[in-house]
Amino acid sequence: MFDYTKYRPEDLAADRSFRSWKLDGDAEDARFWTEWIELHPHKQNDVAKAELLLEAVGDTFDQITEFEIRDELHRLAQRLDEPSAETNSREVSLWPGRSRWIWAAASLIGVVSLAWWLTQSTPAGPIALTYAELVENAEDQLVEYVNTDKLPHTLALPDESTIVLQPGSKVSYQKEFAGDQRVVYLAGEGFFDVVKNPAKPFFVYANTVVTKVLGTSFAVKASPGGDQVQVEVVTGRVSVFKNNGRALSERTKAPETGNEIILKPNQKLVFLADENQFSRSLVAQPEVLESTPQQLTFTFKATPIEDVFGALEKAYGIEIVYDKELMKNCYLTGSFADEPLFEKLDLITRTISANYQQIDGQIVISSHGC
């Protein structure tokens, strides 16, 4: 029998029996751990931290070995326990025990899940495909447009979707979207407003990155040499995955579960070919969603912080991660108008003596409580 009293949170999260209890709901393991916690109440905090780790990376554990699980959790826990060498104008070191592990759970989604996705779905060494290679290997007859003007040009596609193409950029697309997919190849920068058609998904190939949508608006920027691609979402959602060089008919099929990254409004994704790595974050200036109810206001009077963050989430479509129990006594009185999101967050967090970070396209709040 293992001496679990000596286990740290990452050790508990890596334990097969503990994971079976939390992730699979195994009855026998549930009985054991329930009794164990009753006998060792001083370990409840470590159990809670282990649960946060599992919430963030539980699905990833199904895809890697036991050794990799333990190694990765120990490595990340060690990093999280070290003070950060970097500072940010919006950051103050307010990492109390449990709040710090809330941050850990959010950041692990990006660190572990994306790291596993990259290693499992990509061959060794980056594949830096270019626009010319993509067009040359296309199976359909294509129409090409090059914006040689000094101003952006709006181009209508066969399905009435539009592209605002920046100067020096070019696109190639199917003469008619007659099949079961709509496919566009991009070099440079374009803003897409796609007509919704669930039966015929829309694909944008930009170097090594493929963006798939049903109907939404988003921007794609692809460097000429194929070394960098950036995707920003304005409305709706898109899934982004890497082009593995297969035939077009195979590439445009939906990627296997776990091999895609979902982007929501006000999020962006950058792919660097030389590092073979995706990085998800928020756009520089998040905008209020068009679907935001008109009656939604940012006027608060002794309003619980949960409602304040809820209003921001609804307005901008951005998830705000924080410890509700720790901050249940935090209230806000104040009024906001057209201030940018980050300015609102600066004022709110200063008022309640907290701070925030952007992590993997989310806002993560850390606080001592109120």
Tab-separated table of C-alpha atoms in Angstrom:
chain	number	residue	atom	x	y	z
A	1	MET	CA	0.000	0.000	0.000
A	2	PHE	CA	1.306	3.448	-0.952
A	3	ASP	CA	1.841	6.065	1.738
A	4	TYR	CA	-0.328	8.771	0.172
A	5	THR	CA	0.261	11.094	3.117
A	6	LYS	CA	3.645	11.877	1.575
A	7	TYR	CA	2.183	12.595	-1.873
A	8	ARG	CA	2.228	16.111	-3.283
A	9	PRO	CA	-0.681	17.376	-5.455
A	10	GLU	CA	1.111	16.415	-8.676
A	11	ASP	CA	1.795	12.941	-7.237
A	12	LEU	CA	-1.883	12.459	-6.451
A	13	ALA	CA	-2.918	13.675	-9.905
A	14	ALA	CA	-0.515	11.199	-11.500
A	15	ASP	CA	-1.716	8.252	-9.396
A	16	ARG	CA	-3.772	5.756	-11.407
A	17	SER	CA	-6.233	5.057	-8.572
A	18	PHE	CA	-6.785	8.766	-7.891
A	19	ARG	CA	-7.408	9.439	-11.586
A	20	SER	CA	-9.770	6.473	-11.802
A	21	TRP	CA	-11.793	7.979	-8.970
A	22	LYS	CA	-11.914	11.524	-10.312
A	23	LEU	CA	-12.041	10.949	-14.073
A	24	ASP	CA	-13.862	7.613	-14.375
A	25	GLY	CA	-15.965	7.579	-11.203
A	26	ASP	CA	-14.822	4.090	-10.254
A	27	ALA	CA	-16.899	3.010	-7.236
A	28	GLU	CA	-14.163	1.042	-5.484
A	29	ASP	CA	-11.604	3.827	-5.858
A	30	ALA	CA	-14.222	6.354	-4.743
A	31	ARG	CA	-14.802	4.449	-1.506
A	32	PHE	CA	-11.073	4.199	-0.833
A	33	TRP	CA	-10.342	7.884	-1.405
A	34	THR	CA	-13.410	9.085	0.502
A	35	GLU	CA	-12.325	7.081	3.538
A	36	TRP	CA	-8.699	8.161	3.107
A	37	ILE	CA	-9.639	11.860	3.109
A	38	GLU	CA	-11.743	11.356	6.250
A	39	LEU	CA	-8.705	9.805	7.944
A	40	HIS	CA	-6.327	12.510	6.691
A	41	PRO	CA	-8.267	15.819	6.670
A	42	HIS	CA	-5.014	17.793	6.584
A	43	LYS	CA	-4.532	16.549	2.987
A	44	GLN	CA	-7.780	18.065	1.679
A	45	ASN	CA	-5.966	21.076	0.247
A	46	ASP	CA	-3.568	18.851	-1.700
A	47	VAL	CA	-6.505	16.792	-2.973
A	48	ALA	CA	-8.235	19.975	-4.170
A	49	LYS	CA	-5.088	21.058	-6.010
A	50	ALA	CA	-4.763	17.635	-7.607
A	51	GLU	CA	-8.380	17.891	-8.771
A	52	LEU	CA	-7.613	21.211	-10.463
A	53	LEU	CA	-4.731	19.614	-12.322
A	54	LEU	CA	-6.968	16.790	-13.514
A	55	GLU	CA	-9.687	19.186	-14.655
A	56	ALA	CA	-7.151	20.873	-16.904
A	57	VAL	CA	-5.369	17.870	-18.374
A	58	GLY	CA	-7.602	14.867	-17.771
A	59	ASP	CA	-8.257	14.185	-21.476
A	60	THR	CA	-4.572	14.458	-22.275
A	61	PHE	CA	-3.721	11.729	-19.755
A	62	ASP	CA	-5.576	9.214	-21.892
A	63	GLN	CA	-3.035	9.718	-24.668
A	64	ILE	CA	0.342	9.546	-22.912
A	65	THR	CA	2.236	6.995	-20.820
A	66	GLU	CA	2.338	6.785	-17.025
A	67	PHE	CA	5.963	7.885	-17.056
A	68	GLU	CA	5.134	10.907	-19.224
A	69	ILE	CA	2.272	11.818	-16.916
A	70	ARG	CA	4.468	11.866	-13.821
A	71	ASP	CA	7.366	13.577	-15.548
A	72	GLU	CA	5.211	16.352	-16.995
A	73	LEU	CA	3.299	17.028	-13.777
A	74	HIS	CA	6.467	17.191	-11.676
A	75	ARG	CA	8.131	19.474	-14.215
A	76	LEU	CA	5.180	21.859	-14.377
A	77	ALA	CA	4.652	21.886	-10.619
A	78	GLN	CA	8.313	22.788	-10.148
A	79	ARG	CA	7.973	25.630	-12.643
A	80	LEU	CA	4.852	26.942	-10.950
A	81	ASP	CA	6.529	26.935	-7.544
A	82	GLU	CA	9.367	29.093	-8.857
A	83	PRO	CA	8.892	32.881	-8.839
A	84	SER	CA	8.532	34.237	-12.353
A	85	ALA	CA	11.489	36.138	-13.712
A	86	GLU	CA	9.230	38.111	-16.031
A	87	THR	CA	7.057	41.032	-15.039
A	88	ASN	CA	4.142	42.708	-16.729
A	89	SER	CA	2.784	46.194	-16.359
A	90	ARG	CA	-0.562	44.677	-15.354
A	91	GLU	CA	0.834	42.018	-13.027
A	92	VAL	CA	1.486	42.070	-9.301
A	93	SER	CA	2.799	39.033	-7.440
A	94	LEU	CA	-0.351	38.022	-5.575
A	95	TRP	CA	-0.102	34.223	-5.775
A	96	PRO	CA	-1.683	32.857	-2.587
A	97	GLY	CA	-1.785	29.068	-2.208
A	98	ARG	CA	-5.058	27.953	-3.730
A	99	SER	CA	-5.392	30.877	-6.140
A	100	ARG	CA	-2.044	29.977	-7.613
A	101	TRP	CA	-3.316	26.497	-8.392
A	102	ILE	CA	-6.388	27.956	-10.110
A	103	TRP	CA	-3.894	29.696	-12.388
A	104	ALA	CA	-2.037	26.430	-12.793
A	105	ALA	CA	-5.137	24.578	-13.908
A	106	ALA	CA	-5.852	27.185	-16.574
A	107	SER	CA	-2.294	27.429	-17.843
A	108	LEU	CA	-1.847	23.655	-18.013
A	109	ILE	CA	-4.511	23.488	-20.691
A	110	GLY	CA	-2.174	25.402	-22.947
A	111	VAL	CA	1.107	23.933	-21.719
A	112	VAL	CA	0.250	20.235	-21.604
A	113	SER	CA	-2.627	19.772	-24.038
A	114	LEU	CA	-1.089	21.859	-26.803
A	115	ALA	CA	2.320	20.312	-26.191
A	116	TRP	CA	0.848	16.821	-26.518
A	117	TRP	CA	-1.116	17.861	-29.621
A	118	LEU	CA	2.028	19.141	-31.289
A	119	THR	CA	4.104	16.057	-30.560
A	120	GLN	CA	1.397	13.551	-31.505
A	121	SER	CA	-0.056	15.121	-34.637
A	122	THR	CA	3.067	16.483	-36.310
A	123	PRO	CA	5.965	14.593	-37.901
A	124	ALA	CA	9.455	15.297	-36.570
A	125	GLY	CA	10.599	18.667	-37.866
A	126	PRO	CA	8.336	21.504	-39.067
A	127	ILE	CA	6.646	21.386	-42.477
A	128	ALA	CA	6.771	24.925	-43.892
A	129	LEU	CA	4.343	24.713	-46.804
A	130	THR	CA	3.969	27.737	-49.063
A	131	TYR	CA	1.119	29.189	-51.082
A	132	ALA	CA	2.772	28.127	-54.339
A	133	GLU	CA	3.038	24.512	-53.184
A	134	LEU	CA	-0.565	24.417	-52.030
A	135	VAL	CA	-1.911	25.836	-55.282
A	136	GLU	CA	0.278	23.576	-57.404
A	137	ASN	CA	-1.045	20.463	-55.654
A	138	ALA	CA	-4.701	21.514	-55.627
A	139	GLU	CA	-7.077	19.017	-57.210
A	140	ASP	CA	-9.634	21.571	-58.448
A	141	GLN	CA	-9.499	24.267	-61.095
A	142	LEU	CA	-8.650	27.507	-59.316
A	143	VAL	CA	-9.189	31.195	-59.888
A	144	GLU	CA	-6.448	33.513	-58.581
A	145	TYR	CA	-6.736	37.152	-57.588
A	146	VAL	CA	-3.760	39.353	-56.664
A	147	ASN	CA	-4.332	42.733	-55.018
A	148	THR	CA	-1.835	44.984	-56.773
A	149	ASP	CA	-3.520	48.153	-55.507
A	150	LYS	CA	-2.383	50.277	-52.585
A	151	LEU	CA	-5.719	49.859	-50.823
A	152	PRO	CA	-7.600	46.808	-49.496
A	153	HIS	CA	-9.865	45.131	-52.040
A	154	THR	CA	-13.156	43.350	-51.296
A	155	LEU	CA	-13.510	40.172	-53.305
A	156	ALA	CA	-16.785	38.242	-53.663
A	157	LEU	CA	-16.542	34.451	-53.749
A	158	PRO	CA	-18.891	32.084	-55.628
A	159	ASP	CA	-21.038	31.498	-52.508
A	160	GLU	CA	-21.311	35.250	-51.770
A	161	SER	CA	-18.779	35.059	-48.953
A	162	THR	CA	-16.331	37.966	-49.092
A	163	ILE	CA	-12.628	38.552	-48.522
A	164	VAL	CA	-11.111	41.941	-47.768
A	165	LEU	CA	-7.677	41.387	-49.280
A	166	GLN	CA	-4.803	43.606	-48.168
A	167	PRO	CA	-2.343	45.150	-50.684
A	168	GLY	CA	0.205	42.668	-52.003
A	169	SER	CA	-1.891	39.681	-50.892
A	170	LYS	CA	-3.378	37.012	-53.140
A	171	VAL	CA	-5.916	34.209	-53.027
A	172	SER	CA	-6.800	31.207	-55.133
A	173	TYR	CA	-10.189	29.540	-54.857
A	174	GLN	CA	-12.399	27.026	-56.599
A	175	LYS	CA	-14.141	28.459	-59.649
A	176	GLU	CA	-17.371	27.039	-58.294
A	177	PHE	CA	-18.010	25.650	-54.835
A	178	ALA	CA	-19.716	22.616	-56.352
A	179	GLY	CA	-18.404	19.901	-54.034
A	180	ASP	CA	-18.960	19.343	-50.337
A	181	GLN	CA	-16.277	21.869	-49.299
A	182	ARG	CA	-15.405	25.483	-50.021
A	183	VAL	CA	-11.629	25.859	-50.279
A	184	VAL	CA	-9.515	29.028	-50.448
A	185	TYR	CA	-5.714	29.404	-50.494
A	186	LEU	CA	-4.234	32.615	-49.079
A	187	ALA	CA	-0.878	34.369	-49.265
A	188	GLY	CA	-0.691	37.597	-47.291
A	189	GLU	CA	-3.536	39.009	-45.228
A	190	GLY	CA	-7.293	38.770	-45.655
A	191	PHE	CA	-10.449	39.304	-43.615
A	192	PHE	CA	-13.110	36.675	-44.327
A	193	ASP	CA	-16.868	37.056	-43.884
A	194	VAL	CA	-18.206	33.579	-44.591
A	195	VAL	CA	-21.792	32.738	-45.528
A	196	LYS	CA	-23.109	30.041	-43.208
A	197	ASN	CA	-23.618	26.641	-44.820
A	198	PRO	CA	-23.326	23.669	-42.415
A	199	ALA	CA	-23.472	21.205	-45.318
A	200	LYS	CA	-20.449	22.772	-46.982
A	201	PRO	CA	-17.677	23.832	-44.546
A	202	PHE	CA	-15.282	26.585	-45.567
A	203	PHE	CA	-11.512	25.963	-45.455
A	204	VAL	CA	-8.726	28.552	-45.645
A	205	TYR	CA	-5.248	27.173	-46.372
A	206	ALA	CA	-2.508	29.565	-45.265
A	207	ASN	CA	0.902	27.940	-45.479
A	208	THR	CA	0.989	25.112	-42.916
A	209	VAL	CA	-2.224	26.132	-41.135
A	210	VAL	CA	-5.795	25.210	-42.078
A	211	THR	CA	-8.768	27.159	-40.711
A	212	LYS	CA	-12.188	25.511	-40.909
A	213	VAL	CA	-15.488	27.350	-40.429
A	214	LEU	CA	-19.190	26.965	-41.121
A	215	GLY	CA	-20.073	30.637	-41.094
A	216	THR	CA	-18.242	33.418	-39.283
A	217	SER	CA	-15.878	36.357	-39.731
A	218	PHE	CA	-12.174	36.143	-39.076
A	219	ALA	CA	-8.787	37.384	-40.282
A	220	VAL	CA	-5.873	35.304	-41.540
A	221	LYS	CA	-2.333	36.560	-42.106
A	222	ALA	CA	0.231	34.274	-43.767
A	223	SER	CA	3.856	35.263	-44.306
A	224	PRO	CA	5.217	34.778	-47.860
A	225	GLY	CA	7.898	32.281	-46.820
A	226	GLY	CA	5.477	30.037	-44.964
A	227	ASP	CA	7.154	30.571	-41.590
A	228	GLN	CA	4.289	32.268	-39.719
A	229	VAL	CA	0.481	32.274	-39.771
A	230	GLN	CA	-1.906	34.251	-37.579
A	231	VAL	CA	-5.674	33.721	-37.219
A	232	GLU	CA	-7.991	36.156	-35.399
A	233	VAL	CA	-11.709	35.537	-34.821
A	234	VAL	CA	-14.279	38.350	-34.813
A	235	THR	CA	-17.573	36.431	-34.757
A	236	GLY	CA	-18.491	32.763	-34.438
A	237	ARG	CA	-15.920	30.024	-33.941
A	238	VAL	CA	-13.272	28.424	-36.095
A	239	SER	CA	-11.183	25.292	-35.733
A	240	VAL	CA	-7.515	25.479	-36.662
A	241	PHE	CA	-5.262	22.548	-37.427
A	242	LYS	CA	-2.025	21.837	-39.237
A	243	ASN	CA	-1.750	20.737	-42.833
A	244	ASN	CA	0.051	17.399	-42.763
A	245	GLY	CA	0.716	17.293	-46.488
A	246	ARG	CA	-1.888	14.675	-47.404
A	247	ALA	CA	-3.999	14.841	-50.549
A	248	LEU	CA	-6.559	17.643	-50.544
A	249	SER	CA	-9.488	15.229	-50.335
A	250	GLU	CA	-8.018	13.830	-47.116
A	251	ARG	CA	-6.790	17.124	-45.652
A	252	THR	CA	-10.185	18.797	-45.782
A	253	LYS	CA	-11.843	16.109	-43.738
A	254	ALA	CA	-12.428	16.980	-40.108
A	255	PRO	CA	-9.258	16.364	-38.080
A	256	GLU	CA	-9.225	13.634	-35.491
A	257	THR	CA	-10.536	14.589	-32.076
A	258	GLY	CA	-7.877	16.476	-30.140
A	259	ASN	CA	-5.952	17.484	-33.264
A	260	GLU	CA	-7.600	20.869	-33.624
A	261	ILE	CA	-7.694	24.082	-31.645
A	262	ILE	CA	-10.972	25.978	-31.311
A	263	LEU	CA	-10.841	29.765	-31.494
A	264	LYS	CA	-13.642	31.953	-30.154
A	265	PRO	CA	-14.332	35.663	-30.729
A	266	ASN	CA	-11.510	37.950	-29.578
A	267	GLN	CA	-8.996	35.098	-29.598
A	268	LYS	CA	-6.050	34.681	-31.930
A	269	LEU	CA	-3.649	31.891	-32.776
A	270	VAL	CA	-0.099	32.252	-34.078
A	271	PHE	CA	1.823	29.395	-35.673
A	272	LEU	CA	5.619	29.637	-36.001
A	273	ALA	CA	6.951	27.061	-38.462
A	274	ASP	CA	10.567	27.197	-37.278
A	275	GLU	CA	9.450	26.376	-33.717
A	276	ASN	CA	6.625	24.097	-34.912
A	277	GLN	CA	4.429	25.657	-32.252
A	278	PHE	CA	0.991	27.231	-31.809
A	279	SER	CA	0.374	30.064	-29.370
A	280	ARG	CA	-3.191	31.069	-28.442
A	281	SER	CA	-3.921	34.442	-26.862
A	282	LEU	CA	-6.368	37.343	-26.921
A	283	VAL	CA	-6.410	39.951	-29.659
A	284	ALA	CA	-4.766	43.282	-28.870
A	285	GLN	CA	-8.088	45.114	-28.444
A	286	PRO	CA	-11.030	42.786	-27.696
A	287	GLU	CA	-14.335	44.156	-28.995
A	288	VAL	CA	-17.829	43.867	-27.544
A	289	LEU	CA	-19.692	41.109	-29.380
A	290	GLU	CA	-22.414	42.080	-31.832
A	291	SER	CA	-24.754	39.654	-30.063
A	292	THR	CA	-24.396	41.431	-26.708
A	293	PRO	CA	-27.866	42.364	-25.336
A	294	GLN	CA	-28.537	46.095	-25.530
A	295	GLN	CA	-29.715	46.159	-21.927
A	296	LEU	CA	-26.329	44.906	-20.690
A	297	THR	CA	-24.592	47.727	-18.824
A	298	PHE	CA	-21.345	48.172	-16.960
A	299	THR	CA	-22.816	50.136	-14.068
A	300	PHE	CA	-22.314	48.402	-10.744
A	301	LYS	CA	-23.455	49.273	-7.222
A	302	ALA	CA	-22.161	46.961	-4.510
A	303	THR	CA	-22.331	44.236	-7.141
A	304	PRO	CA	-20.847	40.797	-6.354
A	305	ILE	CA	-17.650	40.295	-8.320
A	306	GLU	CA	-19.125	37.111	-9.822
A	307	ASP	CA	-21.788	39.231	-11.545
A	308	VAL	CA	-19.194	41.777	-12.673
A	309	PHE	CA	-17.034	39.129	-14.311
A	310	GLY	CA	-20.164	37.501	-15.732
A	311	ALA	CA	-21.122	40.751	-17.475
A	312	LEU	CA	-17.651	41.033	-19.012
A	313	GLU	CA	-17.733	37.409	-20.157
A	314	LYS	CA	-21.108	37.916	-21.821
A	315	ALA	CA	-20.055	41.157	-23.502
A	316	TYR	CA	-16.696	40.009	-24.867
A	317	GLY	CA	-17.140	36.246	-25.097
A	318	ILE	CA	-13.931	35.725	-23.112
A	319	GLU	CA	-13.742	33.264	-20.225
A	320	ILE	CA	-12.615	34.737	-16.909
A	321	VAL	CA	-11.101	32.184	-14.523
A	322	TYR	CA	-11.052	32.932	-10.802
A	323	ASP	CA	-11.666	31.308	-7.429
A	324	LYS	CA	-15.339	32.007	-6.687
A	325	GLU	CA	-15.125	30.768	-3.118
A	326	LEU	CA	-12.080	32.892	-2.341
A	327	MET	CA	-13.643	36.020	-3.873
A	328	LYS	CA	-17.236	35.549	-2.692
A	329	ASN	CA	-16.995	38.622	-0.436
A	330	CYS	CA	-15.662	40.929	-3.171
A	331	TYR	CA	-18.043	43.650	-4.398
A	332	LEU	CA	-17.666	46.474	-6.906
A	333	THR	CA	-19.209	49.913	-7.194
A	334	GLY	CA	-18.436	51.856	-10.343
A	335	SER	CA	-19.454	52.638	-13.890
A	336	PHE	CA	-17.733	51.955	-17.212
A	337	ALA	CA	-18.498	53.253	-20.669
A	338	ASP	CA	-16.392	52.711	-23.778
A	339	GLU	CA	-13.109	51.884	-22.074
A	340	PRO	CA	-11.185	48.996	-23.689
A	341	LEU	CA	-11.536	45.642	-21.943
A	342	PHE	CA	-8.026	45.682	-20.504
A	343	GLU	CA	-8.579	49.145	-19.047
A	344	LYS	CA	-11.775	47.903	-17.389
A	345	LEU	CA	-9.868	44.951	-15.954
A	346	ASP	CA	-7.078	47.221	-14.709
A	347	LEU	CA	-9.578	49.350	-12.790
A	348	ILE	CA	-11.560	46.405	-11.428
A	349	THR	CA	-8.574	44.407	-10.217
A	350	ARG	CA	-6.933	47.448	-8.615
A	351	THR	CA	-10.173	48.198	-6.774
A	352	ILE	CA	-10.365	44.711	-5.250
A	353	SER	CA	-6.582	44.357	-4.751
A	354	ALA	CA	-6.186	41.589	-7.297
A	355	ASN	CA	-4.386	41.169	-10.602
A	356	TYR	CA	-4.947	39.361	-13.862
A	357	GLN	CA	-3.078	37.592	-16.615
A	358	GLN	CA	-3.845	36.490	-20.148
A	359	ILE	CA	-3.324	32.724	-20.413
A	360	ASP	CA	-4.235	30.631	-23.444
A	361	GLY	CA	-6.930	33.034	-24.646
A	362	GLN	CA	-8.464	33.442	-21.178
A	363	ILE	CA	-8.338	36.025	-18.395
A	364	VAL	CA	-7.079	34.522	-15.126
A	365	ILE	CA	-7.639	36.488	-11.910
A	366	SER	CA	-5.512	36.004	-8.808
A	367	SER	CA	-6.533	37.463	-5.465
A	368	HIS	CA	-6.123	37.149	-1.701
A	369	GLY	CA	-9.879	37.559	-1.339
A	370	CYS	CA	-11.805	40.463	0.159
